[in-house]
CSV table of C-alpha atoms and ligand atoms in Angstrom, one decimal:
chain,number,residue,atom,x,y,z
W,1,MET,CA,119.6,78.1,76.3
W,2,ALA,CA,115.6,78.7,74.5
W,3,GLY,CA,113.5,81.4,75.1
W,4,LEU,CA,112.2,81.9,78.5
W,5,ARG,CA,108.6,82.4,80.3
W,6,ILE,CA,108.0,84.7,83.1
W,7,LEU,CA,105.0,85.0,84.6
W,8,SER,CA,105.0,88.7,86.6
W,9,ILE,CA,102.1,89.3,89.7
W,10,THR,CA,101.6,92.9,89.8
W,11,SER,CA,98.9,95.0,91.6
W,12,GLU,CA,99.3,98.1,89.3
W,13,ILE,CA,101.1,98.3,85.6
W,14,PHE,CA,101.0,101.5,83.6
W,15,PRO,CA,99.4,102.9,81.6
W,16,LEU,CA,96.1,101.3,83.4
W,17,VAL,CA,96.4,101.7,86.6
W,18,LYS,CA,98.9,103.7,88.5
W,19,THR,CA,99.8,104.6,91.9
W,20,GLY,CA,103.4,104.9,92.0
W,21,GLY,CA,106.6,103.7,90.4
W,22,LEU,CA,105.5,100.0,91.0
W,23,ALA,CA,103.4,100.7,87.7
W,24,ASP,CA,106.1,101.9,85.8
W,25,VAL,CA,108.3,99.4,85.9
W,26,ALA,CA,105.4,96.1,85.7
W,27,GLY,CA,104.3,98.4,82.0
W,28,ALA,CA,108.4,99.1,81.1
W,29,LEU,CA,109.5,95.5,81.9
W,30,PRO,CA,107.8,93.3,79.7
W,31,LEU,CA,108.7,95.5,76.7
W,32,ALA,CA,111.8,95.6,77.5
W,33,LEU,CA,112.2,92.1,77.8
W,34,ALA,CA,111.0,90.9,74.7
W,35,GLY,CA,113.9,91.5,72.5
W,36,LEU,CA,116.1,89.4,75.3
W,37,ASP,CA,114.0,85.8,73.9
W,38,CYS,CA,112.2,86.5,77.3
W,39,GLU,CA,108.3,86.7,77.0
W,40,MET,CA,106.6,87.9,80.1
W,41,VAL,CA,102.9,88.2,80.2
W,42,SER,CA,101.7,90.0,83.6
W,43,LEU,CA,99.0,89.1,86.3
W,44,VAL,CA,96.8,91.8,86.9
W,45,PRO,CA,93.5,92.4,89.1
W,46,GLY,CA,90.9,93.2,87.0
W,47,TYR,CA,89.9,96.1,88.8
W,48,PRO,CA,87.4,98.8,85.8
W,49,ALA,CA,90.4,100.3,84.5
W,50,VAL,CA,92.1,96.6,83.7
W,51,MET,CA,88.5,95.4,82.7
W,52,GLU,CA,87.9,97.9,80.1
W,53,ALA,CA,90.9,98.4,78.4
W,54,LEU,CA,90.9,94.8,76.9
W,55,SER,CA,90.7,93.0,73.5
W,56,GLY,CA,91.0,89.5,72.8
W,57,ARG,CA,90.0,88.1,75.4
W,58,ARG,CA,90.8,84.2,76.0
W,59,ARG,CA,89.2,82.2,79.7
W,60,VAL,CA,91.9,80.4,81.1
W,61,HIS,CA,89.8,79.0,84.2
W,62,ASP,CA,86.6,79.6,86.5
W,63,PHE,CA,86.9,79.6,90.1
W,64,ALA,CA,84.0,79.0,91.7
W,65,ASP,CA,84.9,80.3,95.3
W,66,LEU,CA,87.9,82.7,95.2
W,67,PHE,CA,88.1,83.9,98.4
W,68,GLY,CA,84.5,84.7,98.7
W,69,GLY,CA,83.3,85.4,95.8
W,70,PRO,CA,83.6,83.2,91.9
W,71,ALA,CA,85.9,84.3,89.7
W,72,ARG,CA,87.5,83.6,86.4
W,73,LEU,CA,90.8,84.0,85.1
W,74,TRP,CA,91.2,85.7,81.5
W,75,ARG,CA,94.4,86.2,78.7
W,76,ALA,CA,93.7,89.4,77.2
W,77,LYS,CA,95.8,92.2,75.7
W,78,ALA,CA,96.0,95.9,76.9
W,79,GLY,CA,97.2,97.9,74.0
W,80,PRO,CA,101.2,96.0,73.7
W,81,LEU,CA,100.7,94.1,77.1
W,82,GLU,CA,100.6,90.7,77.4
W,83,LEU,CA,98.3,89.8,80.4
W,84,TYR,CA,96.2,87.8,82.9
W,85,VAL,CA,93.5,89.6,84.2
W,86,LEU,CA,91.9,88.0,87.6
W,87,ASP,CA,88.3,88.9,87.1
W,88,GLY,CA,86.2,89.3,90.7
W,89,ALA,CA,84.2,91.7,91.1
W,90,HIS,CA,84.0,90.7,94.6
W,91,LEU,CA,87.6,91.7,95.0
W,92,TYR,CA,88.2,94.1,92.4
W,93,GLN,CA,84.6,95.8,90.7
W,94,ARG,CA,85.7,99.1,92.9
W,95,LYS,CA,86.4,102.1,91.7
W,96,GLY,CA,89.8,104.7,92.7
W,97,ASN,CA,92.7,103.8,94.5
W,98,PRO,CA,93.0,100.4,94.2
W,99,TYR,CA,94.2,99.8,97.7
W,100,LEU,CA,92.6,102.3,99.5
W,101,GLY,CA,88.9,102.8,100.2
W,102,PRO,CA,87.0,106.6,99.7
W,103,ASP,CA,88.1,107.1,103.5
W,104,GLY,CA,91.5,107.1,102.7
W,105,LEU,CA,91.8,103.5,104.7
W,106,ASP,CA,92.9,100.2,103.5
W,107,TRP,CA,90.1,98.3,102.0
W,108,PRO,CA,89.0,95.9,105.2
W,109,ASP,CA,89.6,92.7,102.9
W,110,ASN,CA,93.2,93.3,101.1
W,111,ALA,CA,94.4,90.3,102.6
W,112,GLN,CA,91.6,88.3,100.5
W,113,ARG,CA,92.1,90.5,97.6
W,114,PHE,CA,96.2,90.3,97.3
W,115,ALA,CA,95.8,86.5,98.6
W,116,ALA,CA,93.9,85.6,95.8
W,117,LEU,CA,96.3,87.3,93.6
W,118,GLY,CA,99.0,85.8,94.8
W,119,PHE,CA,97.7,82.1,94.9
W,120,VAL,CA,96.0,82.9,90.9
W,121,GLY,CA,99.8,83.9,90.8
W,122,ALA,CA,100.8,80.2,91.9
W,123,ALA,CA,98.7,78.3,89.8
W,124,ILE,CA,99.5,79.7,87.0
W,125,GLY,CA,103.2,78.6,87.6
W,126,ARG,CA,102.1,75.3,88.0
W,127,GLY,CA,100.5,75.0,84.9
W,128,LEU,CA,96.8,76.7,85.2
W,129,ASP,CA,96.8,77.4,81.6
W,130,PRO,CA,98.6,74.7,79.6
W,131,LYS,CA,99.7,76.9,77.3
W,132,PHE,CA,102.0,79.5,78.7
W,133,LEU,CA,104.3,77.0,81.6
W,134,PRO,CA,106.1,80.1,82.9
W,135,ASP,CA,109.7,79.1,84.1
W,136,VAL,CA,109.8,82.0,86.5
W,137,VAL,CA,107.1,83.6,88.3
W,138,HIS,CA,108.2,87.4,89.4
W,139,ALA,CA,106.4,88.7,91.9
W,140,HIS,CA,106.4,92.3,93.1
W,141,ASP,CA,106.0,93.9,96.3
W,142,TRP,CA,103.6,92.5,99.3
W,143,GLN,CA,100.1,92.5,97.0
W,144,ALA,CA,101.6,89.9,94.9
W,145,GLY,CA,104.4,88.2,98.0
W,146,LEU,CA,102.3,84.9,98.4
W,147,ALA,CA,102.6,83.4,94.9
W,148,PRO,CA,105.8,82.5,96.4
W,149,VAL,CA,105.0,80.9,99.6
W,150,TYR,CA,101.7,79.3,97.6
W,151,LEU,CA,104.7,77.7,95.6
W,152,HIS,CA,106.8,76.5,98.2
W,153,TYR,CA,104.2,74.8,100.4
W,154,GLY,CA,102.1,73.6,97.5
W,155,ALA,CA,102.5,70.6,95.0
W,156,PRO,CA,105.4,70.6,92.3
W,157,PRO,CA,106.0,71.5,89.4
W,158,ARG,CA,107.5,74.9,90.8
W,159,PRO,CA,109.1,77.3,88.9
W,160,LYS,CA,112.0,79.0,90.0
W,161,THR,CA,110.7,82.3,91.8
W,162,VAL,CA,111.3,85.6,91.7
W,163,ILE,CA,110.3,88.6,94.2
W,164,THR,CA,111.0,92.2,94.1
W,165,VAL,CA,110.8,94.8,96.7
W,166,HIS,CA,109.7,98.3,95.2
W,167,ASN,CA,109.4,99.1,99.1
W,168,LEU,CA,110.3,97.7,102.3
W,169,ALA,CA,108.2,100.3,103.8
W,170,PHE,CA,104.5,98.7,102.8
W,171,GLN,CA,104.8,94.9,104.1
W,172,GLY,CA,101.3,93.5,104.0
W,173,ARG,CA,100.8,92.6,107.1
W,174,PHE,CA,97.5,90.9,108.8
W,175,ASP,CA,96.2,89.1,111.2
W,176,ALA,CA,97.4,85.1,112.3
W,177,ALA,CA,93.7,84.3,112.4
W,178,LEU,CA,93.2,84.6,108.3
W,179,LEU,CA,95.8,81.4,108.0
W,180,ALA,CA,93.1,79.2,107.2
W,181,SER,CA,90.8,81.2,105.3
W,182,LEU,CA,93.5,82.5,103.2
W,183,ARG,CA,94.5,78.4,102.3
W,184,LEU,CA,97.5,78.3,103.9
W,185,PRO,CA,98.9,75.8,105.5
W,186,PRO,CA,99.5,75.5,109.1
W,187,GLU,CA,103.3,74.9,109.0
W,188,ALA,CA,103.2,77.7,106.7
W,189,PHE,CA,102.8,79.5,109.9
W,190,THR,CA,106.7,79.9,111.6
W,191,MET,CA,109.8,82.3,111.9
W,192,GLU,CA,110.9,80.1,108.8
W,193,GLY,CA,107.5,80.8,107.1
W,194,VAL,CA,105.0,84.1,107.1
W,195,GLU,CA,104.7,84.1,110.7
W,196,TYR,CA,105.5,87.8,111.5
W,197,PHE,CA,105.5,90.0,114.6
W,198,GLY,CA,102.6,87.5,115.7
W,199,GLY,CA,100.6,88.0,112.5
W,200,ILE,CA,101.4,87.0,109.0
W,201,GLY,CA,103.7,88.8,106.8
W,202,PHE,CA,103.1,88.4,102.8
W,203,LEU,CA,106.2,90.6,102.2
W,204,LYS,CA,108.3,89.0,104.8
W,205,GLY,CA,107.0,85.3,103.3
W,206,ALA,CA,108.2,85.9,100.2
W,207,LEU,CA,111.3,86.9,101.4
W,208,ALA,CA,111.6,83.9,102.9
W,209,HIS,CA,110.6,81.9,100.2
W,210,SER,CA,112.2,83.2,96.7
W,211,ASP,CA,114.8,82.1,95.1
W,212,ALA,CA,115.9,85.1,94.3
W,213,ILE,CA,115.1,88.8,95.9
W,214,THR,CA,115.6,92.2,93.9
W,215,THR,CA,115.5,95.9,94.9
W,216,VAL,CA,115.7,98.5,92.6
W,217,SER,CA,118.2,99.8,92.9
W,218,PRO,CA,122.2,98.9,94.4
W,219,THR,CA,122.7,101.2,97.4
W,220,TYR,CA,119.1,100.4,98.8
W,221,ALA,CA,119.7,96.4,98.2
W,222,VAL,CA,122.8,97.6,100.7
W,223,GLU,CA,120.7,100.2,103.3
W,224,ILE,CA,117.9,97.2,103.8
W,225,LEU,CA,120.0,95.1,105.3
W,226,GLY,CA,121.0,97.4,108.2
W,227,SER,CA,118.0,98.0,110.7
W,228,GLU,CA,117.4,101.6,109.7
W,229,ALA,CA,115.9,100.7,106.0
W,230,GLY,CA,115.5,97.2,107.1
W,231,MET,CA,112.1,98.0,108.6
W,232,GLY,CA,112.5,95.0,110.9
W,233,LEU,CA,113.6,92.8,108.1
W,234,ASP,CA,116.8,93.1,108.0
W,235,GLY,CA,117.8,89.9,109.4
W,236,LEU,CA,115.8,87.8,107.7
W,237,LEU,CA,117.4,89.9,104.2
W,238,ARG,CA,120.6,89.6,106.1
W,239,GLN,CA,119.9,85.5,106.3
W,240,ARG,CA,119.2,85.6,102.4
W,241,ALA,CA,121.8,88.5,101.2
W,242,GLY,CA,123.3,85.6,99.1
W,243,ALA,CA,119.8,85.3,96.9
W,244,LEU,CA,119.8,89.9,97.3
W,245,HIS,CA,120.7,91.4,94.7
W,246,GLY,CA,120.1,95.1,93.3
W,247,ILE,CA,118.8,96.1,89.9
W,248,LEU,CA,118.6,99.6,89.1
W,249,ASN,CA,115.0,100.6,87.4
W,250,GLY,CA,114.7,102.0,84.2
W,251,LEU,CA,112.7,105.2,83.0
W,252,ASP,CA,110.1,104.6,80.1
W,253,GLY,CA,112.1,106.5,77.1
W,254,GLU,CA,109.1,107.0,75.3
W,255,ALA,CA,106.4,108.0,78.0
W,256,TRP,CA,109.4,110.4,79.1
W,257,ASN,CA,110.5,111.5,76.1
W,258,PRO,CA,111.1,115.9,75.8
W,259,GLU,CA,111.4,115.6,71.9
W,260,THR,CA,108.0,113.7,71.9
W,261,ASP,CA,106.2,114.7,74.8
W,262,VAL,CA,102.3,116.2,74.0
W,263,HIS,CA,102.3,117.7,77.4
W,264,LEU,CA,104.9,120.1,76.9
W,265,ALA,CA,104.2,123.7,75.4
W,266,ALA,CA,107.5,123.3,73.3
W,267,ARG,CA,109.4,119.7,72.7
W,268,TYR,CA,113.2,119.8,72.1
W,269,LYS,CA,116.2,118.2,71.7
W,270,ARG,CA,119.3,119.2,73.8
W,271,ALA,CA,120.6,121.6,71.1
W,272,VAL,CA,117.5,124.0,71.4
W,273,MET,CA,116.8,122.9,74.8
W,274,ALA,CA,117.6,126.4,76.3
W,275,ARG,CA,115.1,128.2,74.3
W,276,ALA,CA,112.2,125.6,74.7
W,277,ARG,CA,112.8,125.1,78.2
W,278,ALA,CA,112.1,128.9,79.0
W,279,HIS,CA,109.3,128.7,76.8
W,280,ASN,CA,107.3,125.6,78.6
W,281,LYS,CA,108.6,127.5,81.7
W,282,LEU,CA,106.7,130.6,80.7
W,283,ALA,CA,104.0,128.1,80.1
W,284,LEU,CA,104.4,126.4,83.9
W,285,GLN,CA,104.0,129.8,85.2
W,286,ARG,CA,100.9,130.4,83.7
W,287,ARG,CA,99.0,127.6,84.6
W,288,LEU,CA,100.0,127.9,87.9
W,289,GLY,CA,99.1,131.7,88.7
W,290,LEU,CA,103.0,131.7,89.2
W,291,ALA,CA,104.5,135.5,88.6
W,292,ALA,CA,106.5,135.3,84.4
W,293,ASP,CA,109.7,135.7,86.1
W,294,PRO,CA,112.0,134.1,83.8
W,295,HIS,CA,114.8,134.7,86.1
W,296,ALA,CA,113.6,133.1,89.3
W,297,LEU,CA,115.3,129.7,89.9
W,298,LEU,CA,111.3,127.7,89.2
W,299,LEU,CA,111.7,124.5,91.7
W,300,GLY,CA,110.1,121.8,90.6
W,301,VAL,CA,108.2,118.7,92.6
W,302,VAL,CA,105.6,115.7,91.7
W,303,SER,CA,105.8,113.2,94.6
W,304,ARG,CA,103.7,111.5,96.8
W,305,LEU,CA,102.7,113.7,100.0
W,306,SER,CA,104.6,111.4,102.9
W,307,GLU,CA,106.6,111.3,105.6
W,308,GLN,CA,109.4,109.0,103.3
W,309,LYS,CA,109.2,111.6,100.7
W,310,GLY,CA,110.8,114.5,102.9
W,311,LEU,CA,108.7,117.5,101.6
W,312,ASP,CA,108.1,118.5,105.1
W,313,LEU,CA,111.8,119.3,105.4
W,314,LEU,CA,111.5,121.0,101.6
W,315,LEU,CA,108.7,122.8,103.7
W,316,GLU,CA,110.2,124.4,106.7
W,317,ALA,CA,113.4,125.2,104.2
W,318,MET,CA,111.1,127.3,102.2
W,319,ALA,CA,111.0,129.4,105.0
W,320,ASP,CA,115.0,130.2,104.2
W,321,PHE,CA,114.4,131.7,101.0
W,322,ALA,CA,111.5,133.9,101.0
W,323,ASP,CA,113.5,136.8,100.1
W,324,SER,CA,115.6,135.2,97.4
W,325,PRO,CA,114.6,134.5,93.8
W,326,VAL,CA,113.0,131.3,94.2
W,327,GLN,CA,109.8,129.7,93.1
W,328,LEU,CA,108.0,126.0,93.6
W,329,ALA,CA,105.4,124.3,91.5
W,330,LEU,CA,104.2,121.3,93.6
W,331,LEU,CA,102.2,118.3,92.1
W,332,GLY,CA,101.8,115.7,94.4
W,333,SER,CA,98.4,114.1,96.9
W,334,GLY,CA,99.0,112.0,99.9
W,335,ASP,CA,99.0,113.0,103.6
W,336,PRO,CA,96.7,116.0,104.0
W,337,GLN,CA,98.8,117.4,107.1
W,338,ILE,CA,101.8,117.9,104.6
W,339,GLN,CA,98.6,118.9,102.0
W,340,GLN,CA,98.1,121.7,104.5
W,341,GLY,CA,101.6,123.1,105.0
W,342,PHE,CA,101.4,123.8,101.0
W,343,ALA,CA,98.2,124.9,101.0
W,344,ARG,CA,99.1,127.7,103.5
W,345,LEU,CA,102.8,128.2,101.8
W,346,ALA,CA,100.9,129.1,98.3
W,347,ALA,CA,97.9,130.7,100.2
W,348,GLY,CA,100.9,133.5,101.5
W,349,ALA,CA,102.6,133.8,98.4
W,350,PRO,CA,100.3,132.4,95.5
W,351,GLN,CA,102.8,134.5,93.2
W,352,ARG,CA,105.9,132.2,94.1
W,353,TYR,CA,104.0,129.2,95.2
W,354,ALA,CA,101.8,126.9,93.6
W,355,CYS,CA,100.6,123.8,94.9
W,356,SER,CA,98.5,121.2,93.3
W,357,PHE,CA,97.3,118.1,95.5
W,358,SER,CA,95.8,116.0,92.6
W,359,TYR,CA,97.4,113.3,90.6
W,360,ASP,CA,97.5,114.7,87.1
W,361,GLU,CA,99.8,112.8,84.0
W,362,PRO,CA,100.1,115.8,82.3
W,363,LEU,CA,101.2,118.6,85.0
W,364,ALA,CA,103.6,116.0,85.5
W,365,HIS,CA,104.8,116.1,82.5
W,366,MET,CA,105.0,120.3,82.2
W,367,ILE,CA,106.9,120.3,85.9
W,368,GLN,CA,109.7,118.6,83.9
W,369,GLY,CA,110.2,120.1,81.1
W,370,GLY,CA,110.0,123.7,82.9
W,371,SER,CA,110.9,123.5,86.3
W,372,ASP,CA,114.8,124.9,86.7
W,373,ALA,CA,115.6,122.5,89.2
W,374,PHE,CA,113.7,119.7,90.3
W,375,LEU,CA,113.5,117.8,94.8
W,376,VAL,CA,113.5,115.0,95.4
W,377,PRO,CA,114.4,115.0,99.5
W,378,SER,CA,113.3,111.5,100.3
W,379,ARG,CA,114.7,110.2,103.8
W,380,PHE,CA,114.8,106.7,101.7
W,381,GLU,CA,114.2,106.0,98.5
W,382,PRO,CA,114.3,102.3,96.6
W,383,CYS,CA,115.3,104.1,93.2
W,384,GLY,CA,113.0,106.7,92.5
W,385,LEU,CA,111.7,107.1,89.2
W,386,THR,CA,111.2,111.5,88.9
W,387,GLN,CA,114.6,112.1,89.0
W,388,LEU,CA,115.1,110.2,85.6
W,389,ALA,CA,113.0,112.2,84.5
W,390,ALA,CA,114.2,115.2,85.4
W,391,LEU,CA,117.8,114.2,84.0
W,392,ARG,CA,116.3,113.5,80.9
W,393,TYR,CA,114.3,117.0,81.0
W,394,GLY,CA,116.9,119.2,81.4
W,395,ALA,CA,115.7,120.0,85.0
W,396,ILE,CA,118.8,119.7,87.7
W,397,PRO,CA,117.8,117.3,89.8
W,398,VAL,CA,118.2,118.0,93.3
W,399,VAL,CA,118.3,115.0,95.4
W,400,ALA,CA,118.8,112.8,99.2
W,401,HIS,CA,122.0,111.2,99.2
W,402,VAL,CA,120.1,107.9,99.8
W,403,GLY,CA,119.4,104.7,97.8
W,404,GLY,CA,118.5,105.1,94.2
W,405,LEU,CA,119.0,108.9,94.3
W,406,ALA,CA,122.8,108.3,95.4
W,407,ASP,CA,122.6,106.0,92.5
W,408,THR,CA,121.8,108.3,89.4
W,409,VAL,CA,122.6,111.6,90.3
W,410,ILE,CA,126.4,112.4,90.5
W,411,ASP,CA,126.6,115.9,92.8
W,412,ALA,CA,128.1,118.9,91.2
W,413,ASN,CA,130.8,119.0,94.0
W,414,ALA,CA,134.5,120.8,92.9
W,415,ALA,CA,135.7,117.1,92.0
W,416,ALA,CA,132.9,116.3,90.2
W,417,LEU,CA,132.5,119.8,88.3
W,418,GLN,CA,136.4,119.8,87.0
W,419,ALA,CA,135.9,116.5,85.9
W,420,GLY,CA,132.7,117.7,84.0
W,421,VAL,CA,130.7,114.7,85.0
W,422,ALA,CA,128.2,116.8,87.5
W,423,THR,CA,124.5,115.8,86.7
W,424,GLY,CA,122.9,117.6,89.7
W,425,VAL,CA,123.2,118.3,93.9
W,426,ALA,CA,123.2,115.6,96.2
W,427,PHE,CA,122.7,116.5,100.1
W,428,SER,CA,123.3,114.3,103.3
W,429,PRO,CA,122.3,114.1,106.0
W,430,VAL,CA,118.6,114.5,105.5
W,431,THR,CA,117.7,117.2,107.1
W,432,ARG,CA,116.6,121.0,106.8
W,433,ASP,CA,119.6,122.3,107.0
W,434,ALA,CA,121.0,120.2,104.3
W,435,LEU,CA,118.0,121.0,102.0
W,436,SER,CA,118.5,124.1,102.5
W,437,ALA,CA,122.5,124.3,101.8
W,438,ALA,CA,121.5,122.0,98.9
W,439,LEU,CA,119.3,124.7,97.7
W,440,ARG,CA,122.0,127.8,98.3
W,441,ARG,CA,124.6,125.9,96.3
W,442,THR,CA,121.6,125.3,93.4
W,443,LEU,CA,120.5,129.0,93.2
W,444,ALA,CA,124.4,129.5,93.0
W,445,LEU,CA,125.2,127.2,90.0
W,446,TYR,CA,121.7,128.6,88.5
W,447,ARG,CA,123.4,132.1,88.5
W,448,GLN,CA,126.2,130.4,86.6
W,449,PRO,CA,125.1,129.2,83.3
W,450,LYS,CA,127.9,127.7,81.4
W,451,ILE,CA,127.7,125.1,84.6
W,452,TRP,CA,124.3,124.6,84.8
W,453,ARG,CA,124.4,124.5,80.9
W,454,LYS,CA,126.7,121.7,81.0
W,455,LEU,CA,124.8,119.5,83.8
W,456,GLN,CA,121.8,119.7,81.7
W,457,ALA,CA,123.7,118.6,79.0
W,458,ASN,CA,125.7,115.1,80.8
W,459,GLY,CA,122.0,114.6,82.8
W,460,MET,CA,120.0,114.7,79.5
W,461,VAL,CA,122.9,112.2,78.0
W,462,ALA,CA,123.0,109.7,80.4
W,463,ASP,CA,121.9,106.4,79.8
W,464,PHE,CA,119.0,105.3,82.1
W,465,SER,CA,116.9,103.5,79.9
W,466,TRP,CA,115.5,99.5,80.2
W,467,GLU,CA,118.3,98.2,78.1
W,468,GLN,CA,120.6,97.6,81.1
W,469,PRO,CA,118.3,96.8,83.6
W,470,ALA,CA,116.1,94.3,81.0
W,471,ARG,CA,119.8,92.5,80.6
W,472,GLN,CA,120.6,92.1,84.2
W,473,TYR,CA,117.0,90.6,85.1
W,474,ALA,CA,116.9,87.9,82.0
W,475,ALA,CA,120.6,86.8,83.2
W,476,LEU,CA,118.5,86.6,86.7
W,477,TYR,CA,116.0,84.3,85.2
W,478,ARG,CA,118.6,82.5,83.0
W,479,HIS,CA,120.8,82.0,86.1
W,480,LEU,CA,118.3,81.0,87.9
W,481,VAL,CA,116.5,78.5,85.5
W,482,ALA,CA,120.1,76.9,85.4
W,483,ALA,CA,120.3,75.9,88.8
F,501,LIG,P1,107.0,105.8,94.7
F,501,LIG,O1,106.7,104.7,93.4
F,501,LIG,O2,107.4,105.8,95.6
F,501,LIG,O3,105.6,106.9,94.2
F,501,LIG,P2,108.6,107.0,92.5
F,501,LIG,O4,110.0,108.3,91.7
F,501,LIG,O5,109.2,105.5,92.1
F,501,LIG,O6,107.8,106.9,93.7
F,501,LIG,O7,107.6,106.8,91.3
F,501,LIG,C1,106.4,108.4,91.4
F,501,LIG,C2,105.6,107.8,89.5
F,501,LIG,O8,104.4,108.3,89.7
F,501,LIG,C3,106.4,109.0,88.8
F,501,LIG,O9,105.8,108.2,87.6
F,501,LIG,C4,105.5,110.3,89.2
F,501,LIG,O10,105.5,110.8,87.5
F,501,LIG,C5,104.5,109.6,89.4
F,501,LIG,N1,103.7,110.6,90.2
F,501,LIG,C6,103.8,110.4,91.3
F,501,LIG,N2,102.9,111.7,91.9
F,501,LIG,C7,102.0,112.2,91.0
F,501,LIG,C8,101.0,112.9,91.2
F,501,LIG,N3,100.4,113.7,91.9
F,501,LIG,N4,100.6,113.3,89.1
F,501,LIG,C9,101.4,112.8,88.4
F,501,LIG,N5,102.0,111.4,88.7
F,501,LIG,C10,102.7,111.2,89.9
């Protein structure tokens, strides 16, 4: 079959705009697909950071009025990324977080901002740029969710459509009164369409009207068919189970490579890992004001601070280790209450607990390269990328046995240790006590250097590159186009 053209629609893309794993995926997938005869161009909003990074712009189309103001569509490049950029000052020329205002609340016009993204994505899907007619339109999360909906209700031609759910907790729900102003036809407002608990559901509409649905790990694809992880959408997902696929995310092997990582005090291959990591641990302890103790078990966390990530459980569990040789290096931002809890913990024993409440890419790398164990105690986790980086960097992941964490970390139970395949510590159920027990187990493993080194080595050689996932996406696109 000839090469495929795919339009990816995403509200963030690494390295230009990132709030989480979506950006990592959106940035890595086009490059991974290039060798598989799939040309992927990404449509992104023209945030200030995006506009500043563009080169070789070509004007594609002017919109006189796109949901409240004029807008222009550019085709451009940013580094190796091929982009369409939706340049609408009234929608995207705002500094800071792409979704939240300075008050920490959603921008009041997020419905218009992301309907515009989907609307223009659908237009490109129908041939707005004669130089790039997509075979497949691939929308990511609710922010791009209306693209398959506009395509469904619009005139042909209609490319095949895919919606990827990176996190079902974010659904894009808005007031039904917006229907006409979002240029959705009245017939879209039904149980089979965008209607969702009396309002408009962007993600719900996408799940109803896309040819394929993917989630970012096989286990999460099964979990969301149940009422707990399904978050109100499990009924629809069960109806569409035949179109649902779980494709595990890869890790960007260039951004996360301990051999070349410029943020590390010492870069390393597996053979020299022990010495280099000891050096990095000391650098991390110094940077964060922790006691320079080579024997303490240094726990690392890099995470959004939210209910989902289970860090409230960690805060409680740390009380059980007040007299143990354990240190904590936490980097995160989000929920003010969780933040306060960790701030209090750190204030009580600053040489043992260090917390940085910021978004700090270099420090994230230092924690991966310098902590002994890396914690991800999520209540649910669609895929999770930080545990993949931890595996690659030789930090032992301690994770809740859910979603993508269950798919990527092999627990050091007796059987796995004996078989020599374990890579980390996994616990279930996701409670304070189970986490505490997992940390005790981690401490015991840490005191057995031979076993610890085997866990590290297993993790470092495990393949979580984009090669396999990219093949799976390419196969899915080809399957859809052939149907
Ligand atoms: P989610 O998308 O749910 O936030 P993921 O594990 O899929 O979680 O992806 C999180 C990504 O964001 C990782 O690349 C991680 O390193 C990064 N990250 C999270 N919080 C921070 C932070 N405070 N500073 C720097 N990077 C962060």
